[in-house]
Each structure stands twice: as structure tokens, then as C-alpha cells.
Amino acid sequence: MTKLKADERDDLKMWARIHVRGGYEEADEIEEILYELTEDFETPMSERDRRIEVRNALIGAAQTLVDEQDSWPVLTDYDRLELAMDTLEDNGVVARANFTCCGNCGAAEIGAEIEDYEALGQVARGYVFFHQQDTESAVEGHGLYFSYGAAHSEHDAAHIAIAQELFDLLVAVGLKPHWDGKIDHRVGVVLDWKRRWVDGVPTPLKRWSF
């Protein structure tokens, strides 16, 4: 069996850990994401060997998380975050987690989310989201940052009111946000990202497919 170089395997394990701990994809989706990542590696490998490396990285990340989460408190910072996002959504603020790849794409696509929200008969006052790169940062322990805005107003005060509502709600659920009140600054929050893995630990692949 051909094996990846040490630095390539380290990269593979890092991305497996980030995606598993982020928790926004199921195991089979993560496996495909990781497989696509390995296509850029320099080590020449058969498809089967590449699949084995990917599966082993996924197994390691999932098993480590499963072992850790047994000792977690009943209510984690991620649970508090989820509660805040759900509360915003219930109160007229379209709240999206892990939304698009980056802030620019999120800003471009949030309008469609607002339209879908209002198509259900609800009136959107504003929006809040964090994107996939924000999730990666939070998983790695660097905190989480939110984009925000008013849904139907261009006035600064309306945008700031949504940010303040987000800030106050994060405090209310027991998190520690930070924001200087300026419209051109995102709302941040310090949190220990602990999201439980519920998709099980995949089984190893055999060297041969038969």
C-alpha cells in the first residue's frame, strides 16, 4: 500500500478534525470532501489507497471526539450558540450557521434566505450569519464572528440594532460576546466549541475491495 507523506497526512488529519468537530456534514459527506483534498497531494496513489487514507483520518477524528464528549457538561457553549440562533430565527431575524464559504458570498446570498423566510408568512427584521471559515476558526479555538444587518432598511441604526440584539442574546444564553458598537465591525464571541458527534464511527476499509 502506498502511503501519504507525513505532511500530507498531517493536513488530512487536520481537515478531518475540523470537519468532524464542526459537525455540519455527515460522515459520508466529509469523506468525499477529504478525498477531493487528497487529489492535490503529490504522492501518487491508487484510488483504493487514497480511500483508505481518507477513511483512517475520518475514523481517527470521529473516535477521538466520541471519546472526549463523554466527559462534556450537559450544556456546552455550542448548545448555547444553537439556542441563540434558534431564538433569533423565532423572533424575526434570519439566522444562518456555517453559511456559504466566506463573508462576501454570505452577503450576496443572504437576501435569498430572507425571501424564503418571508415566503413562509414571517416578517424578517434582519439577518445574522457566520460562514464556513468562521466555523473553522471557532473549531480551532479562535472564537466566532457574526455578520449582521437589517432586512429592509439602509439606515445604520437599523443594522446596529440587529447587532445589539445578537450581542444581548449571546449574553443571555451564557456566552461572552465582544463588540465595540461600530457598524463596520463584526460581533465576536469567545466560546469553547464542543459539538457532539452523532453520526457514529465509520469502519476501516480493507486493502482490497473483496
Short mmCIF file of C-alpha atoms in Angstrom, two decimals:
data_model
loop_
_atom_site.label_atom_id
_atom_site.label_comp_id
_atom_site.label_asym_id
_atom_site.label_seq_id
_atom_site.Cartn_x
_atom_site.Cartn_y
_atom_site.Cartn_z
CA MET A 1 0.00 0.00 0.00
CA THR A 2 1.32 3.42 -0.98
CA LYS A 3 1.21 5.86 1.94
CA LEU A 4 0.95 9.62 2.07
CA LYS A 5 3.93 11.72 3.04
CA ALA A 6 3.93 12.84 6.67
CA ASP A 7 2.98 16.46 5.91
CA GLU A 8 0.16 15.35 3.62
CA ARG A 9 -1.20 13.00 6.26
CA ASP A 10 -1.00 15.79 8.85
CA ASP A 11 -3.03 18.06 6.57
CA LEU A 12 -5.57 15.30 6.02
CA LYS A 13 -5.93 14.70 9.76
CA MET A 14 -6.28 18.44 10.40
CA TRP A 15 -9.15 18.81 7.92
CA ALA A 16 -10.80 15.64 9.17
CA ARG A 17 -10.72 17.08 12.70
CA ILE A 18 -12.11 20.46 11.60
CA HIS A 19 -15.00 18.97 9.62
CA VAL A 20 -15.90 16.35 12.22
CA ARG A 21 -15.81 18.83 15.08
CA GLY A 22 -17.62 21.45 13.05
CA GLY A 23 -20.42 18.94 12.66
CA TYR A 24 -22.18 20.44 9.66
CA GLU A 25 -21.65 17.47 7.34
CA GLU A 26 -22.39 13.79 7.81
CA ALA A 27 -19.59 11.25 7.72
CA ASP A 28 -20.04 10.30 4.06
CA GLU A 29 -20.01 13.96 3.02
CA ILE A 30 -16.84 14.62 4.99
CA GLU A 31 -15.21 11.59 3.40
CA GLU A 32 -15.85 13.00 -0.07
CA ILE A 33 -14.56 16.42 0.94
CA LEU A 34 -11.36 14.85 2.27
CA TYR A 35 -10.96 12.68 -0.81
CA GLU A 36 -11.12 15.75 -3.04
CA LEU A 37 -8.50 17.38 -0.83
CA THR A 38 -6.07 14.49 -1.38
CA GLU A 39 -6.32 14.90 -5.15
CA ASP A 40 -3.99 17.89 -4.76
CA PHE A 41 -1.37 15.87 -2.89
CA GLU A 42 1.88 14.99 -4.66
CA THR A 43 2.06 11.34 -3.58
CA PRO A 44 0.95 9.09 -6.47
CA MET A 45 -1.64 6.64 -5.13
CA SER A 46 -4.29 4.25 -6.33
CA GLU A 47 -7.88 5.23 -5.66
CA ARG A 48 -8.18 2.42 -3.11
CA ASP A 49 -5.09 3.51 -1.19
CA ARG A 50 -6.32 7.08 -1.21
CA ARG A 51 -9.74 5.98 0.09
CA ILE A 52 -8.06 4.03 2.90
CA GLU A 53 -6.02 7.05 3.98
CA VAL A 54 -9.13 9.23 3.96
CA ARG A 55 -11.22 6.70 5.88
CA ASN A 56 -8.49 6.28 8.50
CA ALA A 57 -8.28 10.05 9.03
CA LEU A 58 -12.05 10.24 9.40
CA ILE A 59 -12.12 7.31 11.84
CA GLY A 60 -9.41 8.90 13.97
CA ALA A 61 -11.17 12.26 14.15
CA ALA A 62 -14.58 10.77 14.91
CA GLN A 63 -13.33 8.28 17.51
CA THR A 64 -11.32 10.94 19.33
CA LEU A 65 -14.36 13.21 19.52
CA VAL A 66 -16.67 10.41 20.65
CA ASP A 67 -14.23 9.53 23.44
CA GLU A 68 -13.93 13.16 24.55
CA GLN A 69 -17.61 14.06 24.57
CA ASP A 70 -18.44 11.53 27.28
CA SER A 71 -16.88 13.92 29.80
CA TRP A 72 -18.52 17.10 28.48
CA PRO A 73 -21.12 19.01 30.51
CA VAL A 74 -24.77 18.55 29.62
CA LEU A 75 -24.92 22.08 28.19
CA THR A 76 -21.93 23.16 26.07
CA ASP A 77 -21.06 26.50 24.50
CA TYR A 78 -22.19 25.11 21.17
CA ASP A 79 -25.59 24.30 22.70
CA ARG A 80 -25.80 27.89 23.93
CA LEU A 81 -24.90 29.17 20.48
CA GLU A 82 -27.57 27.00 18.88
CA LEU A 83 -30.13 28.30 21.36
CA ALA A 84 -29.23 31.88 20.49
CA MET A 85 -29.51 31.22 16.75
CA ASP A 86 -32.88 29.49 17.15
CA THR A 87 -34.20 32.33 19.29
CA LEU A 88 -33.18 34.92 16.70
CA GLU A 89 -34.92 32.92 13.98
CA ASP A 90 -38.09 32.73 16.06
CA ASN A 91 -38.01 36.50 16.61
CA GLY A 92 -37.76 37.75 13.04
CA VAL A 93 -34.00 37.62 12.49
CA VAL A 94 -32.89 35.19 9.79
CA ALA A 95 -30.03 33.27 11.43
CA ARG A 96 -27.73 31.03 9.41
CA ALA A 97 -24.83 28.94 10.71
CA ASN A 98 -21.87 27.81 8.60
CA PHE A 99 -23.45 29.81 5.77
CA THR A 100 -21.51 29.88 2.47
CA CYS A 101 -17.74 29.76 2.14
CA CYS A 102 -16.92 33.34 3.11
CA GLY A 103 -18.34 36.71 4.09
CA ASN A 104 -18.65 38.07 0.57
CA CYS A 105 -20.64 35.06 -0.60
CA GLY A 106 -22.77 35.21 2.55
CA ALA A 107 -23.62 38.87 1.96
CA ALA A 108 -24.53 38.06 -1.64
CA GLU A 109 -26.76 35.11 -0.77
CA ILE A 110 -28.47 36.13 2.47
CA GLY A 111 -31.12 38.04 0.52
CA ALA A 112 -32.44 34.77 -0.89
CA GLU A 113 -32.64 33.35 2.63
CA ILE A 114 -34.67 36.38 3.73
CA GLU A 115 -37.04 35.87 0.79
CA ASP A 116 -37.51 32.21 1.68
CA TYR A 117 -38.16 33.14 5.32
CA GLU A 118 -40.80 35.68 4.34
CA ALA A 119 -42.38 33.30 1.83
CA LEU A 120 -43.48 31.30 4.87
CA GLY A 121 -45.51 34.25 6.09
CA GLN A 122 -42.94 35.61 8.54
CA VAL A 123 -41.58 39.16 8.52
CA ALA A 124 -37.80 39.39 8.64
CA ARG A 125 -36.39 42.33 10.59
CA GLY A 126 -32.77 41.43 9.92
CA TYR A 127 -30.20 38.70 9.48
CA VAL A 128 -27.24 37.15 11.26
CA PHE A 129 -24.80 34.58 9.93
CA PHE A 130 -21.36 33.09 10.33
CA HIS A 131 -19.66 31.41 7.38
CA GLN A 132 -17.62 28.26 6.90
CA GLN A 133 -14.28 29.95 7.51
CA ASP A 134 -15.71 31.31 10.76
CA THR A 135 -16.65 27.77 11.76
CA GLU A 136 -13.12 26.57 11.09
CA SER A 137 -11.75 29.38 13.23
CA ALA A 138 -14.11 28.54 16.08
CA VAL A 139 -13.24 24.84 15.95
CA GLU A 140 -9.55 25.76 16.17
CA GLY A 141 -10.21 27.84 19.28
CA HIS A 142 -10.07 31.34 17.81
CA GLY A 143 -13.62 32.41 18.60
CA LEU A 144 -16.56 33.04 16.30
CA TYR A 145 -17.59 36.16 14.39
CA PHE A 146 -21.01 37.10 13.04
CA SER A 147 -22.11 39.21 10.10
CA TYR A 148 -25.40 41.05 10.57
CA GLY A 149 -27.74 43.58 9.09
CA ALA A 150 -31.28 44.89 8.79
CA ALA A 151 -33.55 43.23 6.24
CA HIS A 152 -35.41 46.22 4.82
CA SER A 153 -33.55 49.32 5.92
CA GLU A 154 -30.35 51.03 4.84
CA HIS A 155 -30.09 53.13 8.00
CA ASP A 156 -27.07 52.45 10.18
CA ALA A 157 -29.24 52.50 13.29
CA ALA A 158 -31.31 49.57 11.99
CA HIS A 159 -28.20 47.47 11.31
CA ILE A 160 -26.73 48.34 14.69
CA ALA A 161 -29.99 47.35 16.40
CA ILE A 162 -29.71 43.83 14.96
CA ALA A 163 -26.12 43.56 16.15
CA GLN A 164 -27.12 44.73 19.61
CA GLU A 165 -29.95 42.21 19.72
CA LEU A 166 -27.48 39.46 18.82
CA PHE A 167 -24.99 40.69 21.42
CA ASP A 168 -27.60 40.81 24.18
CA LEU A 169 -28.92 37.37 23.33
CA LEU A 170 -25.45 35.83 23.40
CA VAL A 171 -25.02 37.25 26.89
CA ALA A 172 -28.43 35.94 27.91
CA VAL A 173 -27.57 32.34 26.93
CA GLY A 174 -24.33 32.47 28.90
CA LEU A 175 -21.71 33.27 26.26
CA LYS A 176 -19.17 36.10 26.25
CA PRO A 177 -19.54 38.29 23.15
CA HIS A 178 -17.44 41.32 22.28
CA TRP A 179 -18.28 44.23 20.02
CA ASP A 180 -17.48 47.93 20.08
CA GLY A 181 -20.85 49.07 18.72
CA LYS A 182 -19.45 50.11 15.33
CA ILE A 183 -21.36 49.13 12.22
CA ASP A 184 -18.23 48.15 10.29
CA HIS A 185 -17.13 45.67 12.97
CA ARG A 186 -18.49 42.16 13.38
CA VAL A 187 -19.86 40.79 16.64
CA GLY A 188 -17.47 38.24 18.11
CA VAL A 189 -17.86 35.66 20.83
CA VAL A 190 -15.39 33.63 22.87
CA LEU A 191 -16.52 30.03 23.12
CA ASP A 192 -15.24 26.51 23.65
CA TRP A 193 -16.60 24.76 20.56
CA LYS A 194 -17.96 21.43 21.74
CA ARG A 195 -20.47 19.96 19.31
CA ARG A 196 -21.39 16.32 19.82
CA TRP A 197 -20.74 13.84 17.04
CA VAL A 198 -23.83 11.66 16.48
CA ASP A 199 -23.05 10.01 13.14
CA GLY A 200 -21.10 7.07 14.53
CA VAL A 201 -17.53 5.97 13.82
CA PRO A 202 -17.02 4.55 10.32
CA THR A 203 -15.50 1.10 9.88
CA PRO A 204 -11.99 0.70 8.38
CA LEU A 205 -11.61 -0.11 4.69
CA LYS A 206 -9.88 -3.32 3.70
CA ARG A 207 -6.83 -3.18 1.48
CA TRP A 208 -8.86 -4.99 -1.17
CA SER A 209 -12.48 -4.37 -2.01
CA PHE A 210 -13.38 -8.10 -1.89
#
